[in-house]
Coordinates of C-alpha atoms in Angstrom, one line a residue:
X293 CA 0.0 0.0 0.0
X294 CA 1.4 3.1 -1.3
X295 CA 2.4 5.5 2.0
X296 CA 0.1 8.2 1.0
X297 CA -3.3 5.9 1.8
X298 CA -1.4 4.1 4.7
X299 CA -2.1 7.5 6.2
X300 CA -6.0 7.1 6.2
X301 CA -7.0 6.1 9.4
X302 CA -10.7 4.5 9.4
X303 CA -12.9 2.4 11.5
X304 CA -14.4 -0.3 9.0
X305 CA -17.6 -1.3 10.9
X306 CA -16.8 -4.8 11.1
X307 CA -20.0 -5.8 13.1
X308 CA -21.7 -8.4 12.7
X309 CA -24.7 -7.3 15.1
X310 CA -26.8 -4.7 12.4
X311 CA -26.0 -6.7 9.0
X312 CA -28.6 -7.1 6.5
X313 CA -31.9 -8.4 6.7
X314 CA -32.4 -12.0 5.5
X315 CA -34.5 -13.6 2.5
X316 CA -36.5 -11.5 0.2
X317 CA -36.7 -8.3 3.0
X318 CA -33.0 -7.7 2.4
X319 CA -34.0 -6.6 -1.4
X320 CA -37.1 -5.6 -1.0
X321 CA -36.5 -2.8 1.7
X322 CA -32.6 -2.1 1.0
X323 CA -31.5 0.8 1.8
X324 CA -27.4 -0.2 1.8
X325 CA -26.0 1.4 -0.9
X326 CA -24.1 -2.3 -1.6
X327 CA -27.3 -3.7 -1.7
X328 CA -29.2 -1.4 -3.8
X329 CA -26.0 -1.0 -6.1
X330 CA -26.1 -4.5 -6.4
X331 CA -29.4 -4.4 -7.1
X332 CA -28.9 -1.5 -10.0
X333 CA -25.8 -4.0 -11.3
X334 CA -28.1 -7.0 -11.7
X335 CA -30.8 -5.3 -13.7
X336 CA -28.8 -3.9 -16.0
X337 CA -27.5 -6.8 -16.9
X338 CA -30.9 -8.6 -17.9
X339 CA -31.2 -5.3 -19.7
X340 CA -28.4 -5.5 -21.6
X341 CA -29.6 -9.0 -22.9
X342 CA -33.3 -7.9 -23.6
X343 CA -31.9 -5.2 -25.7
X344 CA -29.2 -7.3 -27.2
X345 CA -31.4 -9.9 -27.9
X346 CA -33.7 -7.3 -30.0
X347 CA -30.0 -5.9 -31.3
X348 CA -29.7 -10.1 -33.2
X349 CA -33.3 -9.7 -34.1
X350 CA -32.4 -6.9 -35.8
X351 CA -29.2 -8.0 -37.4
X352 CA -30.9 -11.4 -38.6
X353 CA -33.0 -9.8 -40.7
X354 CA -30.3 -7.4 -42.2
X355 CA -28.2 -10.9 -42.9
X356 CA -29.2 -10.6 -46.3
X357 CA -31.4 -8.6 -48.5
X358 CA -35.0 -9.4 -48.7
X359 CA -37.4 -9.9 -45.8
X360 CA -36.8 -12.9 -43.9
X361 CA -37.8 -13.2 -40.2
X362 CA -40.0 -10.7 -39.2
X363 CA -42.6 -8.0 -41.4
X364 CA -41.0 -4.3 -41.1
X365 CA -43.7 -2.7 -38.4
X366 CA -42.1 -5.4 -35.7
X367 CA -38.8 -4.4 -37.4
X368 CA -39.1 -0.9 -36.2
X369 CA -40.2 -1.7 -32.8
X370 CA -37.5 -3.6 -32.7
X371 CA -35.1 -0.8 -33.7
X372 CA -37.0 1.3 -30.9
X373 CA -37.5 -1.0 -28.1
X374 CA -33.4 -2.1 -28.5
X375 CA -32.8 1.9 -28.1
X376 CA -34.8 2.9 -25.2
X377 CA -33.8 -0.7 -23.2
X378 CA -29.7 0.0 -23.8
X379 CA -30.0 3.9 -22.9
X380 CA -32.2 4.0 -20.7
X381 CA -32.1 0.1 -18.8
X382 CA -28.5 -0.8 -19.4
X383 CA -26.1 2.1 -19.5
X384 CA -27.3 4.7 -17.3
X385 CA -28.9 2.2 -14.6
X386 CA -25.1 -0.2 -14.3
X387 CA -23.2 3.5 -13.7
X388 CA -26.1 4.5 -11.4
X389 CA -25.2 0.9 -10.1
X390 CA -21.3 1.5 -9.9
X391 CA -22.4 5.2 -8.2
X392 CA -23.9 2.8 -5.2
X393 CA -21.5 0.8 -4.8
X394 CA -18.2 3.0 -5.1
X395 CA -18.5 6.2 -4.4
X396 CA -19.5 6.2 -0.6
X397 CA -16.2 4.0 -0.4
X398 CA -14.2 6.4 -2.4
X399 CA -14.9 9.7 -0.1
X400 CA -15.0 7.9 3.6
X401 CA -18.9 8.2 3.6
X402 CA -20.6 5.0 5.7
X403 CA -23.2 5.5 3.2
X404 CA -25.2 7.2 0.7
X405 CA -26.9 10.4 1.8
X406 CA -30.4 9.4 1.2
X407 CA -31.1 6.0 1.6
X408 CA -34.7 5.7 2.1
X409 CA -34.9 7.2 -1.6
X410 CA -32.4 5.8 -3.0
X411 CA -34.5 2.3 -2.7
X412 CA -37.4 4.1 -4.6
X413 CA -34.9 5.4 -7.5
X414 CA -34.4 1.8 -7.7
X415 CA -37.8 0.4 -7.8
X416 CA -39.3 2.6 -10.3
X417 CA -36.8 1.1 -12.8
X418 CA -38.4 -2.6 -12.9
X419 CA -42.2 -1.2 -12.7
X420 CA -40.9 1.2 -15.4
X421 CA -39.6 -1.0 -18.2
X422 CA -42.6 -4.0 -17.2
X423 CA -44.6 -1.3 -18.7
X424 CA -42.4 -0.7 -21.3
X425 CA -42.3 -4.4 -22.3
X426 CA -46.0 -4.8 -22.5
X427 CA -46.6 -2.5 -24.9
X428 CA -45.1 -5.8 -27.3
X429 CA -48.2 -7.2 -26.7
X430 CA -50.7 -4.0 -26.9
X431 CA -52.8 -3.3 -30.5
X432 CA -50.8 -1.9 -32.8
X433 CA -47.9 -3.4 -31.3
X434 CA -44.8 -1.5 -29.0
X435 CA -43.4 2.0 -30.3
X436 CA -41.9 1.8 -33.6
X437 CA -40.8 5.5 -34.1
X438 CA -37.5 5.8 -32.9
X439 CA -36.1 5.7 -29.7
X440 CA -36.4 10.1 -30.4
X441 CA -39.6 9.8 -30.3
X442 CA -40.2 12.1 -33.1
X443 CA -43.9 13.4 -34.3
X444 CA -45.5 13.2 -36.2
X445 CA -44.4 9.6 -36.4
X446 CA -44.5 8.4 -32.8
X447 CA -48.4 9.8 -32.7
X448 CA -49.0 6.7 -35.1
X449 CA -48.4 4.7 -32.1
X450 CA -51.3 2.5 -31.2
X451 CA -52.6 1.9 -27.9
X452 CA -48.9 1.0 -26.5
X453 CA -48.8 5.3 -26.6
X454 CA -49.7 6.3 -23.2
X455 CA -47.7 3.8 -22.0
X456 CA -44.2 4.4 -23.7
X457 CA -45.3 8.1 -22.4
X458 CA -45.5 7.4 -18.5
X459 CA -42.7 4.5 -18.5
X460 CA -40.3 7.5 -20.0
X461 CA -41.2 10.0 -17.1
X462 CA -40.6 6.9 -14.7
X463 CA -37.2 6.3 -16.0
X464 CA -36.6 10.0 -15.6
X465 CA -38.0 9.9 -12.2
X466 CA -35.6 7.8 -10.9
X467 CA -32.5 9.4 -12.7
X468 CA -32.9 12.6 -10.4
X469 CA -33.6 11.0 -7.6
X470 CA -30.3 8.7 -8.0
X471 CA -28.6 12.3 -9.4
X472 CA -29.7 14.4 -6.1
X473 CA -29.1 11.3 -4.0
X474 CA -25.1 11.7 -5.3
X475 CA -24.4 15.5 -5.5
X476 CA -26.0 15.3 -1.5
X477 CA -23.6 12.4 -0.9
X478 CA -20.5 13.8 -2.6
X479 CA -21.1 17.3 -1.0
X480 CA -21.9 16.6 2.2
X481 CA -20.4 13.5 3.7
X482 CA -17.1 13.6 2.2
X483 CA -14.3 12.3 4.7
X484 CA -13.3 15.6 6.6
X485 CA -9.9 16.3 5.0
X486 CA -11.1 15.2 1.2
X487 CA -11.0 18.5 -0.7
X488 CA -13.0 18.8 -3.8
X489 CA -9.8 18.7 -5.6
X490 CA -8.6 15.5 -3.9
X491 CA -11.9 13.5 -4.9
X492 CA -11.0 10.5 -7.4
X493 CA -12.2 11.3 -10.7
X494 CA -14.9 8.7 -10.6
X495 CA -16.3 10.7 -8.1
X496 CA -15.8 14.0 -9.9
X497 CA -17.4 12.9 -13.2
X498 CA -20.4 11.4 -11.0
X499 CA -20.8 14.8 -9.9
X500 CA -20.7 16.4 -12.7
X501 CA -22.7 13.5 -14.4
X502 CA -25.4 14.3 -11.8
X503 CA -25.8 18.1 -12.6
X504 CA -26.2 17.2 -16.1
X505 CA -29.1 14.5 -15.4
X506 CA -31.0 17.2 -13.1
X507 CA -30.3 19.7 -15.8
X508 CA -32.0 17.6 -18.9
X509 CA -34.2 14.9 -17.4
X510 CA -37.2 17.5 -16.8
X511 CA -36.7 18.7 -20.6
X512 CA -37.6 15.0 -21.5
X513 CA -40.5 15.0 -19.5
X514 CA -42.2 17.8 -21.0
X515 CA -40.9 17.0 -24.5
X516 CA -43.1 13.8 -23.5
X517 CA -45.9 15.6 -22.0
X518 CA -46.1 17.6 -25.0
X519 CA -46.7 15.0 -27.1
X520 CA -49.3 13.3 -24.3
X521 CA -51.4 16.6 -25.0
X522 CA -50.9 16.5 -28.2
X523 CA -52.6 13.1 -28.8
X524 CA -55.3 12.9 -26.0
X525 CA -56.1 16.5 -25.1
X526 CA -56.5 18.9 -28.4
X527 CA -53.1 20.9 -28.3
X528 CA -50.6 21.3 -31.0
X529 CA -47.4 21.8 -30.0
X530 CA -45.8 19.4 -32.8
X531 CA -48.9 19.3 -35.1
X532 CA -48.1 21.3 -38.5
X533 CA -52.0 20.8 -39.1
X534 CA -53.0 22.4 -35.9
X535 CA -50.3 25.5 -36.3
X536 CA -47.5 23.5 -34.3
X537 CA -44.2 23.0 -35.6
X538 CA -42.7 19.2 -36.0
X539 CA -38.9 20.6 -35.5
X540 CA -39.4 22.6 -32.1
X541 CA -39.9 18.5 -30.8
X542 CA -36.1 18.0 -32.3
X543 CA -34.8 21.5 -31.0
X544 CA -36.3 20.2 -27.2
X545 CA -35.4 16.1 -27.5
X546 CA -31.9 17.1 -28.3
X547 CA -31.4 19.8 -25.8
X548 CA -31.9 17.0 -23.6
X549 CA -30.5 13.9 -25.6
X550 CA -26.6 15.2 -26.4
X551 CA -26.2 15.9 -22.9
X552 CA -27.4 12.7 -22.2
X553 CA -24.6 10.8 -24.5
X554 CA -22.4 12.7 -22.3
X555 CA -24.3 11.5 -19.0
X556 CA -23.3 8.0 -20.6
X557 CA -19.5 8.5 -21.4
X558 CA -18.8 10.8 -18.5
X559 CA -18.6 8.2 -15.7
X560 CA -16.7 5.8 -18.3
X561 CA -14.5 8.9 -18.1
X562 CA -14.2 8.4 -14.3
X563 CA -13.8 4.7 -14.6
X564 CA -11.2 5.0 -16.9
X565 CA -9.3 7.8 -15.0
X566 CA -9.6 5.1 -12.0
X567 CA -8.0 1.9 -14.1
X568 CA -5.2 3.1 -15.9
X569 CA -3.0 5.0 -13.1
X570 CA -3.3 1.7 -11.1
X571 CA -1.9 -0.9 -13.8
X572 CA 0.5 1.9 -14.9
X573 CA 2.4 2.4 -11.4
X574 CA 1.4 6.1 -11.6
X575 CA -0.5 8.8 -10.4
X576 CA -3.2 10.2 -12.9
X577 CA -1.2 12.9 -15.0
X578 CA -3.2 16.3 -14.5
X579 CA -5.9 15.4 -12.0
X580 CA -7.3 19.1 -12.2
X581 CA -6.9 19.5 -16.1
X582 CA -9.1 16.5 -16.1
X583 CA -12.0 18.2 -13.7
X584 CA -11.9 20.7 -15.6
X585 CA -12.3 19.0 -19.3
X586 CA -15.3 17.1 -17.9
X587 CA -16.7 20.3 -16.4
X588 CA -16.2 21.8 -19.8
X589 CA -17.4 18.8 -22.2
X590 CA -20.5 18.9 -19.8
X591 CA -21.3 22.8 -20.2
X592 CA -20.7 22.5 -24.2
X593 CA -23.4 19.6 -24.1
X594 CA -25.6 22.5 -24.0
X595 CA -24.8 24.0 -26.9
X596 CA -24.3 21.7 -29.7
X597 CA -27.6 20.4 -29.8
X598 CA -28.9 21.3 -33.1
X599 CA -26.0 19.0 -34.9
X600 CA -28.4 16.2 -34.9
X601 CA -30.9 18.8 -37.3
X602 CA -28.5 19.9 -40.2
X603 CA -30.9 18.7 -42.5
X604 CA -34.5 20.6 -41.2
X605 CA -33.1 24.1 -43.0
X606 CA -31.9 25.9 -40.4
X607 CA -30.2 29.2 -41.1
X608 CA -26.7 29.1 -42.2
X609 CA -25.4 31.2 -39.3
X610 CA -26.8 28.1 -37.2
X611 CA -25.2 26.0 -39.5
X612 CA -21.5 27.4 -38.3
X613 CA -22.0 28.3 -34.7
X614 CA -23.4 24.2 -34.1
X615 CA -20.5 22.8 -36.5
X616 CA -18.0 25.4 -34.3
X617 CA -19.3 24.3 -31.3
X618 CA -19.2 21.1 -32.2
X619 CA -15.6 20.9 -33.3
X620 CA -15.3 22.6 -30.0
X621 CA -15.6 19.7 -27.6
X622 CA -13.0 17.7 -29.4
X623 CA -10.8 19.8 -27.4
X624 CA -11.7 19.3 -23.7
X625 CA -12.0 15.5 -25.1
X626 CA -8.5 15.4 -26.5
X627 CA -6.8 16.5 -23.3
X628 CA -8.3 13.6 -21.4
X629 CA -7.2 11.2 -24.0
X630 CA -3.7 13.0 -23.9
X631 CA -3.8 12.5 -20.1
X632 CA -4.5 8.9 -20.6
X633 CA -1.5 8.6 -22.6
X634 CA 0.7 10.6 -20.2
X635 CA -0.4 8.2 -17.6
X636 CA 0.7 5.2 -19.9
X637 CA 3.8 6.6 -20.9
X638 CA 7.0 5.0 -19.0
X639 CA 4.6 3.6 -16.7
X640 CA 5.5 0.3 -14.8
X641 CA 2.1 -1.2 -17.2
X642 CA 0.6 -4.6 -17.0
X643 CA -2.5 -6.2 -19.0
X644 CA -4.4 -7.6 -16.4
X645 CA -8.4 -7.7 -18.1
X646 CA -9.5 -4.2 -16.2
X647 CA -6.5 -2.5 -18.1
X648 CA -7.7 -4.1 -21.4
X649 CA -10.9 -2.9 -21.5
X650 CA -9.8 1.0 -20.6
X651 CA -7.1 0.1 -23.2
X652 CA -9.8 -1.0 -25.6
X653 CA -12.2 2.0 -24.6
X654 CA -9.1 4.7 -25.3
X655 CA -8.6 3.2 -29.1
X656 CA -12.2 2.4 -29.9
X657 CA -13.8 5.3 -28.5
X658 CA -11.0 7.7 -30.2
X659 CA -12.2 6.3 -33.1
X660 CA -16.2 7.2 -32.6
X661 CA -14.5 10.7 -32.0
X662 CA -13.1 11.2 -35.0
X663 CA -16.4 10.2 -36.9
X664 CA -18.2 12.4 -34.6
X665 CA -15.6 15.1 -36.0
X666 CA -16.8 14.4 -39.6
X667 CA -20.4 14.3 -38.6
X668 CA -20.2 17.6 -37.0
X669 CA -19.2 19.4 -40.3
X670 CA -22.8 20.8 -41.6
X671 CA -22.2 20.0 -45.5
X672 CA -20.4 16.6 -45.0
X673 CA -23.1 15.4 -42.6
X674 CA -26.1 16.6 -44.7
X675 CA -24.6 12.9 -46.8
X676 CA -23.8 11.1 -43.3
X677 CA -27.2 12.1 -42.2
X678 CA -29.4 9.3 -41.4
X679 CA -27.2 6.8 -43.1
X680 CA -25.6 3.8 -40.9
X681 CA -22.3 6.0 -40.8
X682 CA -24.4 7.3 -37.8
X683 CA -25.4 4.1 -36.4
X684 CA -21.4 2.8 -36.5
X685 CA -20.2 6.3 -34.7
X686 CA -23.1 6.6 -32.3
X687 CA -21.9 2.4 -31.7
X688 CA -18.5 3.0 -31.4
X689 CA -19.3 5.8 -28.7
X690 CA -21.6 3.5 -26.3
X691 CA -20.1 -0.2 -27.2
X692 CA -16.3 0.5 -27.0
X693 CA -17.3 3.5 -24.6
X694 CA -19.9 2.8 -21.9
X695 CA -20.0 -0.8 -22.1
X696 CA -16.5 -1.5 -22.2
X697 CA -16.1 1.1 -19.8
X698 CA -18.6 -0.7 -17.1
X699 CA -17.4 -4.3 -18.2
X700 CA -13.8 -2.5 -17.0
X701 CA -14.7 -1.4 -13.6
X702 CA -16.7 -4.7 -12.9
X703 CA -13.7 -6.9 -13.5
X704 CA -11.5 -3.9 -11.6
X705 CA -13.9 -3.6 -8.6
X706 CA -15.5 -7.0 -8.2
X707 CA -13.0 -9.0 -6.1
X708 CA -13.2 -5.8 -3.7
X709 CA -17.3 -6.7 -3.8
X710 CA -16.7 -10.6 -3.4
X711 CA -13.7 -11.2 -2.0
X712 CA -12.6 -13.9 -4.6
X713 CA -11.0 -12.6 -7.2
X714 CA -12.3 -13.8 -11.3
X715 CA -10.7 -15.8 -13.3
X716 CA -8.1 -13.6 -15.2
X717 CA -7.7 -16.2 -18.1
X718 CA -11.2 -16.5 -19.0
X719 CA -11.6 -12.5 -18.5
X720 CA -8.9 -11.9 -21.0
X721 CA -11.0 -14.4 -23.4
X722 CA -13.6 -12.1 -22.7
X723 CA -11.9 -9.2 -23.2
X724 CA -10.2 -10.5 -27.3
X725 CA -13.7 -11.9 -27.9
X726 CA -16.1 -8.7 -27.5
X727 CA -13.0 -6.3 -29.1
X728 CA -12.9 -8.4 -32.1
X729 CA -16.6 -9.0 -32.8
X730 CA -16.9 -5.3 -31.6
X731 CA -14.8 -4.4 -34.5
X732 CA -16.2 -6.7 -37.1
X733 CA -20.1 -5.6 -35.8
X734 CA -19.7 -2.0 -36.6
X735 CA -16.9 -0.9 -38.5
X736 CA -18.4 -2.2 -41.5
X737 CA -21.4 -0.2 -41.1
X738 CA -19.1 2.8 -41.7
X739 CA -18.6 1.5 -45.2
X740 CA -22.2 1.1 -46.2
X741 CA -23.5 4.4 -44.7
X742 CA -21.3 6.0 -46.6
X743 CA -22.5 4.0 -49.7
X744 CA -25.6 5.3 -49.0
X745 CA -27.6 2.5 -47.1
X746 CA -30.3 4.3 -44.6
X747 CA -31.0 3.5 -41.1
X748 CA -33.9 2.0 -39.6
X749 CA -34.7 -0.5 -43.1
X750 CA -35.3 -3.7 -42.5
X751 CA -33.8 -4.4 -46.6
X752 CA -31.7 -3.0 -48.5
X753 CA -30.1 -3.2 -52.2
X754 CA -27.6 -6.1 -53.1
X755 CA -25.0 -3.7 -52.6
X756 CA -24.8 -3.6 -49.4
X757 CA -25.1 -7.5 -48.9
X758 CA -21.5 -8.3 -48.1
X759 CA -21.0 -5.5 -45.6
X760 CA -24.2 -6.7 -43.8
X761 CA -23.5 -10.2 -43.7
X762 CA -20.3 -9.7 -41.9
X763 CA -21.9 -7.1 -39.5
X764 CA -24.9 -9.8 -38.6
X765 CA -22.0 -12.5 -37.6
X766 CA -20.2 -10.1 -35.5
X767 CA -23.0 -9.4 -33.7
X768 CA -24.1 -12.4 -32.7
X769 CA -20.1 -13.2 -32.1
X770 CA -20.4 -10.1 -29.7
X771 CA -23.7 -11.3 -28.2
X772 CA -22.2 -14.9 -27.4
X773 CA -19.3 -13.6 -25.7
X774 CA -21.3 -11.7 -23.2
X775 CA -22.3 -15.3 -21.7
X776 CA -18.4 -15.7 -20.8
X777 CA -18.8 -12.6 -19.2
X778 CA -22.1 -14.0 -17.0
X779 CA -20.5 -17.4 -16.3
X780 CA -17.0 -15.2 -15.0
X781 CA -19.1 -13.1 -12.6
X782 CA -21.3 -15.9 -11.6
X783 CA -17.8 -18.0 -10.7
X784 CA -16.7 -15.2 -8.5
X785 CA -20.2 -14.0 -6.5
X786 CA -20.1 -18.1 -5.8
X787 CA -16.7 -17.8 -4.3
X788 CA -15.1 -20.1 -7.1
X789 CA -11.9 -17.5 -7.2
X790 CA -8.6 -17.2 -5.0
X791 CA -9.0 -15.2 -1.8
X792 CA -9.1 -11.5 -2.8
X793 CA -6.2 -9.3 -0.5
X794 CA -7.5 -5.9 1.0
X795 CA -5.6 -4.2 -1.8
X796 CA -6.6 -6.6 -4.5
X797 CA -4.3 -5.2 -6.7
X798 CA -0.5 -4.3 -6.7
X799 CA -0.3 -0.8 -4.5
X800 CA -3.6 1.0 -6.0
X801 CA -5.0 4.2 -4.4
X802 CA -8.0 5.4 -2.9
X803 CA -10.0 4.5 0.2
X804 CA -11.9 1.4 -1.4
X805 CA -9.1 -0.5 -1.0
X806 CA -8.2 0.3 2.8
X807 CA -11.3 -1.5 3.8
X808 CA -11.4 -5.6 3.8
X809 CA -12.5 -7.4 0.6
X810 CA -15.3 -8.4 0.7
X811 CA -16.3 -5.1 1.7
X812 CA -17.8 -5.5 5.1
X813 CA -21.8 -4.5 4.7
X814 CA -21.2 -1.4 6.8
X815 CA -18.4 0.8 6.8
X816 CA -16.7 4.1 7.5
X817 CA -18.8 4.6 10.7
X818 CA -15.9 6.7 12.0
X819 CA -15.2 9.1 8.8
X820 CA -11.4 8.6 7.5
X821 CA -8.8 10.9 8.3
X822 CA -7.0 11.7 5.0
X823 CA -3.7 13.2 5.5
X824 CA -2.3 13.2 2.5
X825 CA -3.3 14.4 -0.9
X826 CA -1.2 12.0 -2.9
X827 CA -3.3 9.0 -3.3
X828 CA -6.4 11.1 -4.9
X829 CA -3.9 13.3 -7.7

């Protein structure tokens, strides 16, 4: 342990007198943040294979040209339903999940600031995507617009409408309560000595990840509402017939929806920023440079909105200042990527599966910048527009990003959670297995977008045929791979691993790893005294 965390001095509440509640009660009425990021963990993993199942459902039928397996209405609520389960079920609920579990351990809290509420952020999310999932079996069949939602289109819906409606402001309901639940925790029951500045940047882009979901979540819901008025009670907002205006739904979805990319890569920022110092022997290069680029990546969110609408004929002057601002977050970006590289460089650097998968995110996400860069130049993306060029950049953001990201900081983090550490052969497997079929899943898509094939088709010209077929097989390559990944987690909850140490790994930093692994259910009753500054820069 390096001598800057020997200096933390902490009472780990190892008592055995007030542990949890047995049977179903322990679930049901958590209010540990272990539990209930356990609990966040788990159900974003059946998430992740509802939606990837819909994901092979919707590469079978792009195997080849023609229609094969399913008519084109179920094809678009396929396309939908895959959307709103991986955004809003998988991605956002496993770094909610991660939020739980780490960060009380990371700032010396003995838990998270509201706990009674932080079981009801949770159990909104299963009543909230049951609703969601019936809607597969309503008339007309589940929404089949998009998962933006736009109208006219998503006013087709059939009786599934009102539904897709109130499971949305669910989903949103428990995003700011999770997000107040964190900026309360962060801010107020920080150990006594941890400045701002000394926070692990986990915990920083959480914070700053909160903000952002408080900030945009409540222009969802009345995007939402809008469109609930629209269809049941006579207004028209988004109703061209009625005097409304189609576009002002894009102008207000947006607002809300590049922020949220950003509420899905920031915390994959954090995890990141967490991993690679540790298997590098070094400390984080530029700790505060890094603060400050998420800060300012998460104020430009704000401003680029209207990139996603080059095509509705706005004005050329909003044309340039979007592309502009834009361009503009490739810079904040780039200095974190830089910093990841400083980090690297003439480090002490081994490979262990945790270190792969930031390795893989650096690369693969890097690449998803750069198309993002092409995408943001107005004339260029009036071609890319609503081609799979998108699909494979917005991919290579969230698969290589946020998921690799998450599958990172479990393999990082779980032995602290077990106490038996996974099986590093298998999780290396895991590791070649999703990069390859990652690779071979989307990059072709990059090819054919350009070519000209649209998004959101369930056929397509003989062109396109060889591109597709490869795409469908890498996919379902990927989507095979993520059982290794089940059956390496399920090994090490069932104790199959070696004995985990307290430091798990070789002389990492931060308070998680001054308590004992597994974790003890309650700790830092006495709040940490941390004396020195070093192990958080």
């Amino acid at each position: 342990m390096s001598s800057a965390v020997a200096d933390i001095h902490a009472d780990h509440g190892e008592h055995d007198d007030h542990g949890p509640a047995k049977g179903w009660r322990r679930w049901l009425y958590a209010t540990n943040h272990k539990d209930i990021g356990t609990m966040y963990l788990l159900f974003s993993l059946t998430m992740f294979f509802a939606g990837g199942t819909m994901a092979l459902i919707i590469r079978s039928e792009l195997f080849s040209p023609g229609l094969q397996f399913v008519d084109p209405a179920f094809f678009n609520q396929m396309t939908t339903m895959h959307a709103l389960i991986m955004v809003f079920g998988a991605v956002m609920p496993a770094f909610v999940g991660l939020a739980n579990w780490m960060i009380p351990l990371m700032i010396g809290a003995p838990d998270m600031a509201l706990p009674r509420m932080n079981n009801w952020s949770f159990w909104i999310l299963p009543v909230a995507f049951s609703i969601l999932g019936s809607t597969l079996f309503m008339a007309g069949g589940a929404p089949a617009s998009g998962w933006t939602m736009y109208p006219p289109l998503v006013l087709q819906t059939g009786d599934a409408f009102p539904f897709l409606i109130f499971s949305v402001h669910l989903m949103g309901l428990s995003s700011i309560m999770g997000a107040i639940n964190v900026i309360v925790t962060i801010i107020n029951m920080r150990a006594p000595d941890m400045s701002l500045l000394k926070m692990p940047m986990f915990v920083w882009t959480w914070l700053i990840t909160a903000y952002l979901l408080i900030a945009v979540m409540p222009v969802l819901a009345g995007a939402v509402t809008m469109l609930l008025t629209d269809q049941f009670f006579g207004t028209s907002f988004f109703l061209a017939a009625g005097g409304g205006d189609p576009v002002m739904f894009q102008h207000i979805f947006w607002f809300f929806g590049h922020p949220e990319v950003y509420i899905m890569i920031l915390p994959a920022f954090g995890v990141v920023s967490e991993i690679i110092p540790t298997f590098s022997r070094k400390p984080l290069f530029g700790h505060d440079s890094m603060v400050y680029a998420a800060s300012s990546i998460a104020f430009l969110s704000f401003i680029v909105w209207a990139h996603h609408m080059f095509t509705v004929g706005m004005p050329l002057t909003g044309q340039m200042f979007f592309m502009f601002a834009t361009m503009l977050i490739a810079v904040p970006t780039g200095v974190k990527i830089f910093n990841w590289l400083a980090t690297m460089w003439r480090g002490a650097m081994t490979f262990e599966t945790p270190m792969l998968f930031s390795l893989g995110f650096v690369f693969l996400f890097t690449i998803g910048g750069f198309s993002g860069l092409m995408l943001a130049i107005a004339p260029a993306d009036i071609q890319y527009h609503d081609s799979y060029f998108v699909v494979a950049h917005f991919h290579y953001v969230l698969v290589p990003g946020s998921i690799f990201a998450l599958m990172a900081a479990v393999y990082y983090w779980m032995p602290k959670w077990t106490g038996h550490l996974y099986n590093e052969s298998l999780g290396k497997l895991h590791f070649w297995l999703s990069t390859i079929f990652v690779n071979l899943t989307f990059f072709p898509m990059h090819f054919v977008g350009l070519a000209g094939m649209p998004r959101r088709i369930p056929d397509y010209s003989t062109q396109f045929t060889d591109f597709n077929a490869i795409a469908s097989i890498g996919a379902f390559g990927f989507g095979l791979s993520q059982l290794l990944f089940v059956f390496i987690v399920f090994q090490c909850v069932r104790n199959k691993g070696e004995i985990a140490t307290q430091e798990v790994w070789d002389n990492p930093t931060g308070l998680e790893w001054t308590v004992p692994s597994p974790a003890p259910y309650h700790t830092f009753e006495t709040p940490p005294r941390v004396t020195s500054g070093a192990a958080f820069s």
